[in-house]
PDB file of C-alpha atoms in Angstrom:
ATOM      1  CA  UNK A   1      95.081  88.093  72.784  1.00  0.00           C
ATOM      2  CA  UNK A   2      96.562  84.670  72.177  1.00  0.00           C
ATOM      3  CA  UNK A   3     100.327  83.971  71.817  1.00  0.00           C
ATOM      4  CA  UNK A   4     101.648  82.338  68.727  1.00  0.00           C
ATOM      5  CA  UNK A   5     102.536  78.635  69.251  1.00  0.00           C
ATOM      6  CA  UNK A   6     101.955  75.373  67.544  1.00  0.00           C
ATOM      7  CA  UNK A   7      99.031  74.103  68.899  1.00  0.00           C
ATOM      8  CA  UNK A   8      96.540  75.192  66.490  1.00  0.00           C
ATOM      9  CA  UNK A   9      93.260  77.722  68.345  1.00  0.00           C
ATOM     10  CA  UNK A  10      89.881  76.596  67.493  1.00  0.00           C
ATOM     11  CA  UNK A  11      86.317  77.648  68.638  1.00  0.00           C
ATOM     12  CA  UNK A  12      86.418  75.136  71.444  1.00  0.00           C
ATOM     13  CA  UNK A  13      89.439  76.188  72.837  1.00  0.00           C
ATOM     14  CA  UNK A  14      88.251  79.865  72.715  1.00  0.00           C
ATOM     15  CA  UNK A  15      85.013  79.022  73.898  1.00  0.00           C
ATOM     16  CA  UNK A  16      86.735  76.775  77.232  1.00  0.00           C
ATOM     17  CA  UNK A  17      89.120  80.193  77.817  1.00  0.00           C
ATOM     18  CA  UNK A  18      86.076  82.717  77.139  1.00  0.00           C
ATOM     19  CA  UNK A  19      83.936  80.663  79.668  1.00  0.00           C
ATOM     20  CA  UNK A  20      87.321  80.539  82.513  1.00  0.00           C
ATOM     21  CA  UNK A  21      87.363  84.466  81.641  1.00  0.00           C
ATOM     22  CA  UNK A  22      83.483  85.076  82.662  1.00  0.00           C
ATOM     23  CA  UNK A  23      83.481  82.590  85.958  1.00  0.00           C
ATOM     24  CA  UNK A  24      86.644  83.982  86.886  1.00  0.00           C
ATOM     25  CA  UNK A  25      85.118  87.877  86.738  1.00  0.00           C
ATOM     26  CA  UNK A  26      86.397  88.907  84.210  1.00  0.00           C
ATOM     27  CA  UNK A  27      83.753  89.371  81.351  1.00  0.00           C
ATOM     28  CA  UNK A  28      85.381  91.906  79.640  1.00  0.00           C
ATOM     29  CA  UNK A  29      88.372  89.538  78.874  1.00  0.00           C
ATOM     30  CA  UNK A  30      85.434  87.188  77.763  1.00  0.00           C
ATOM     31  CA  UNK A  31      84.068  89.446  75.312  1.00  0.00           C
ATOM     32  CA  UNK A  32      87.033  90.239  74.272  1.00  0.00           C
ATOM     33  CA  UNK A  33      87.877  86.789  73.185  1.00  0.00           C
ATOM     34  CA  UNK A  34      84.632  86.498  71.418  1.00  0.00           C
ATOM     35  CA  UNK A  35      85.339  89.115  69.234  1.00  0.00           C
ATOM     36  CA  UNK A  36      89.250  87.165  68.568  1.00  0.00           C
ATOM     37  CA  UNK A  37      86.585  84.161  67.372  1.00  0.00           C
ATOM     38  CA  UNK A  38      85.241  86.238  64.635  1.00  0.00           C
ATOM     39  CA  UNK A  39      88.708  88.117  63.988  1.00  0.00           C
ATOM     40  CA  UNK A  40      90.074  84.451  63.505  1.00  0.00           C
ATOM     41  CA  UNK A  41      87.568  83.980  61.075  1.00  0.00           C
ATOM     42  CA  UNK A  42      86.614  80.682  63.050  1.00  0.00           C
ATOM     43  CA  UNK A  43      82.623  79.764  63.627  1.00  0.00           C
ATOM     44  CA  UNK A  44      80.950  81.060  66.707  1.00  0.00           C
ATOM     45  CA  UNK A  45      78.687  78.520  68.326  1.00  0.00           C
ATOM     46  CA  UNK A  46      75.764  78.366  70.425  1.00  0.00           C
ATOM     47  CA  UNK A  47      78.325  77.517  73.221  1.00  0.00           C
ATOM     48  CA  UNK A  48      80.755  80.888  71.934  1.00  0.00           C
ATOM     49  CA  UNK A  49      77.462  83.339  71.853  1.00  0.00           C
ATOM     50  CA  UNK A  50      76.056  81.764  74.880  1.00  0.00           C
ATOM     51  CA  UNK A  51      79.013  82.429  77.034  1.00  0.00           C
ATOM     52  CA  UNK A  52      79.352  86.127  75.568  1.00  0.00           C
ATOM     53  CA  UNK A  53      75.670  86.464  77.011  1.00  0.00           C
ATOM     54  CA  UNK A  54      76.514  85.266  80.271  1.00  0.00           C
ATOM     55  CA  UNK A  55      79.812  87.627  80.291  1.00  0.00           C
ATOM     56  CA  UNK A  56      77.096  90.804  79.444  1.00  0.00           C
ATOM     57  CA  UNK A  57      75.191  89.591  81.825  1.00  0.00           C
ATOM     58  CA  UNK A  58      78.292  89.265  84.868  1.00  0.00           C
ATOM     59  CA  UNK A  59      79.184  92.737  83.476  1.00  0.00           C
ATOM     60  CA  UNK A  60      75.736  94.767  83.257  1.00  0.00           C
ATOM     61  CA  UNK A  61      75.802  95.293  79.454  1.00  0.00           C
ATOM     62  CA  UNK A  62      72.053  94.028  78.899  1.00  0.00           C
ATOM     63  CA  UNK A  63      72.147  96.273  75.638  1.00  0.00           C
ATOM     64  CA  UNK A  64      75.157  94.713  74.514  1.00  0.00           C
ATOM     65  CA  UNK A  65      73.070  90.918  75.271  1.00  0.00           C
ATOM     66  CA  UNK A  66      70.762  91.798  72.611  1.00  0.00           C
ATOM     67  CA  UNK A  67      73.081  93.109  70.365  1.00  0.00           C
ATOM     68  CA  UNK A  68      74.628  89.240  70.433  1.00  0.00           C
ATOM     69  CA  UNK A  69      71.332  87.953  70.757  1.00  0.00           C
ATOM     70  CA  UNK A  70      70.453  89.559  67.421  1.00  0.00           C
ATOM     71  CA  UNK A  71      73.484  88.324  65.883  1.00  0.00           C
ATOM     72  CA  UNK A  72      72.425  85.009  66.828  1.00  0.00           C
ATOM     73  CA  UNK A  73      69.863  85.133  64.854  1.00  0.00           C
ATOM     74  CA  UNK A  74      71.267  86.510  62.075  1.00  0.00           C
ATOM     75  CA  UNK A  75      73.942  84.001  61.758  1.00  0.00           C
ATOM     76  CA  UNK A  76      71.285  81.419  61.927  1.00  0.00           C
ATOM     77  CA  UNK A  77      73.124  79.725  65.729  1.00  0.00           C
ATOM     78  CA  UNK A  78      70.559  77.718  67.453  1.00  0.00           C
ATOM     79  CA  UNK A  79      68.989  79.806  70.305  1.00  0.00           C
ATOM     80  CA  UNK A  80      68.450  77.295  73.518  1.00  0.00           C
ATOM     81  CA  UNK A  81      66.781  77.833  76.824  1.00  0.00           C
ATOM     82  CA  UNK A  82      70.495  79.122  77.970  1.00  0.00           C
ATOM     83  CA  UNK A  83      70.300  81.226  75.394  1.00  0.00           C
ATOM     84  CA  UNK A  84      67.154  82.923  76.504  1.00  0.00           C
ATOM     85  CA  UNK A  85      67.160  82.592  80.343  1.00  0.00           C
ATOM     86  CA  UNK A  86      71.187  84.226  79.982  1.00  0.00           C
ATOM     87  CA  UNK A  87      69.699  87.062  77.936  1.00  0.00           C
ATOM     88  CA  UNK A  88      66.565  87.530  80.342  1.00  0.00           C
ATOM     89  CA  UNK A  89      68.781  87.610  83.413  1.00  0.00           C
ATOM     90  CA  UNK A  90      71.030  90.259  81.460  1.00  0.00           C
ATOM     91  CA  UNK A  91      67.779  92.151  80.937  1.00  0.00           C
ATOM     92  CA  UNK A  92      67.241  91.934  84.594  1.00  0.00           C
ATOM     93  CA  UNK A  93      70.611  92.666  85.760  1.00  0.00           C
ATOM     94  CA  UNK A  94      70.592  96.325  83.939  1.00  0.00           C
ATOM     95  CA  UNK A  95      66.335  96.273  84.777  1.00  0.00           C
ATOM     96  CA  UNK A  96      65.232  96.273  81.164  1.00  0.00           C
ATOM     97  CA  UNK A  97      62.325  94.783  81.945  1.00  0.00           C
ATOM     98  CA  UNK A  98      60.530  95.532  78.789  1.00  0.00           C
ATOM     99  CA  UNK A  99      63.469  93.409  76.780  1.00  0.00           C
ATOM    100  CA  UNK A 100      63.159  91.106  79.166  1.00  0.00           C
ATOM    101  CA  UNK A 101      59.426  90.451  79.001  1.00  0.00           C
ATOM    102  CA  UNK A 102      59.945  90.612  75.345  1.00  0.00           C
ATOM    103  CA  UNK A 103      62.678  87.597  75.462  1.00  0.00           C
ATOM    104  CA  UNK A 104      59.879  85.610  77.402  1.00  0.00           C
ATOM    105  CA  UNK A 105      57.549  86.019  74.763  1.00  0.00           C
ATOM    106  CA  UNK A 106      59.342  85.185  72.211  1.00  0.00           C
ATOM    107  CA  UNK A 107      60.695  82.156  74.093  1.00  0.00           C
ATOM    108  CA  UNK A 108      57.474  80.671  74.890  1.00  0.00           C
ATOM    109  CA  UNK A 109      56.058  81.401  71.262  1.00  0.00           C
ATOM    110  CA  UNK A 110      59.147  79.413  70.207  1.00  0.00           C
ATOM    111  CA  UNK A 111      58.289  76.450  72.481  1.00  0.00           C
ATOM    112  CA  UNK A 112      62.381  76.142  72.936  1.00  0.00           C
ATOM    113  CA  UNK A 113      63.031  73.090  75.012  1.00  0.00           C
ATOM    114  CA  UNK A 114      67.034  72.928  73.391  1.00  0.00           C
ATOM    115  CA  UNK A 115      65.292  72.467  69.806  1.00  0.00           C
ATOM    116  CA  UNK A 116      66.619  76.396  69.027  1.00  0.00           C
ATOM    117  CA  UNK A 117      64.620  78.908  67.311  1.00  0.00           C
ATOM    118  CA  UNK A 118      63.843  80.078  63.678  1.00  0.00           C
ATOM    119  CA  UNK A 119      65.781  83.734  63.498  1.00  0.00           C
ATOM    120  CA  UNK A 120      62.216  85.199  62.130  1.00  0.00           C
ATOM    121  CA  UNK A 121      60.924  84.983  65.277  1.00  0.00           C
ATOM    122  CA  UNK A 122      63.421  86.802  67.086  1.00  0.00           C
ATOM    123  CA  UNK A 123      63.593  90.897  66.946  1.00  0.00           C
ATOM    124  CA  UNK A 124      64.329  92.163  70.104  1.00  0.00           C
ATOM    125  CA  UNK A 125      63.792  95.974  70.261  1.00  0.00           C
ATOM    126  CA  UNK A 126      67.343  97.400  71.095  1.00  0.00           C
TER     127      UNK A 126
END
């Protein structure tokens, strides 16, 4: 995706480019970029998976929201209110409200207020 130079790539610099990508309209560049992250072997933040939400969401792929969402967990990367109200509007977006009203549950049970969210909580029914 990236050419080769000498300024070395991190997270934050993929994470600024993803997040130009997905305001710019083009989320599938985004996600694409968030998959070069892992590829790269570098860490994927709460910033990295919260702008890959926001991309699903821009692009209608609420199934592919959870599937990150889930990953989230997983990896143990503190879930925020972003995190949830990105996933929620994904839900939305592609009207899976079920997912949706699941997210909401799961985010009030968790009391998130930016303080993130223990991965047991979180199984969102794909």
């Amino acid at each position: 995706v990236m050419e080769q130079s000498d300024v070395e790539l991190d997270t934050i610099s993929f994470n600024a480019t993803m997040s130009a990508c997905e305001k710019g309209g083009e989320w599938r560049k985004a996600l694409q970029l968030f998959v070069e992250i892992s590829k790269r072997r570098l860490e994927l933040d709460t910033i990295s998976f919260n702008t890959g939400l926001s991309a699903c969401h821009k692009g209608g792929q609420w199934d592919r929201a959870l599937k990150l969402l889930n990953a989230m967990a997983q990896g143990k990367v503190q879930l925020d209110a972003i995190t949830f109200s990105t996933a929620i509007s994904a839900c939305e977006k592609g009207t899976a409200w079920e997912s949706a009203l699941h997210l909401l549950g799961a985010m009030a049970q968790s009391k998130v207020e930016g303080n993130g969210l223990p991965s047991t909580l979180l199984s969102v029914p794909l």
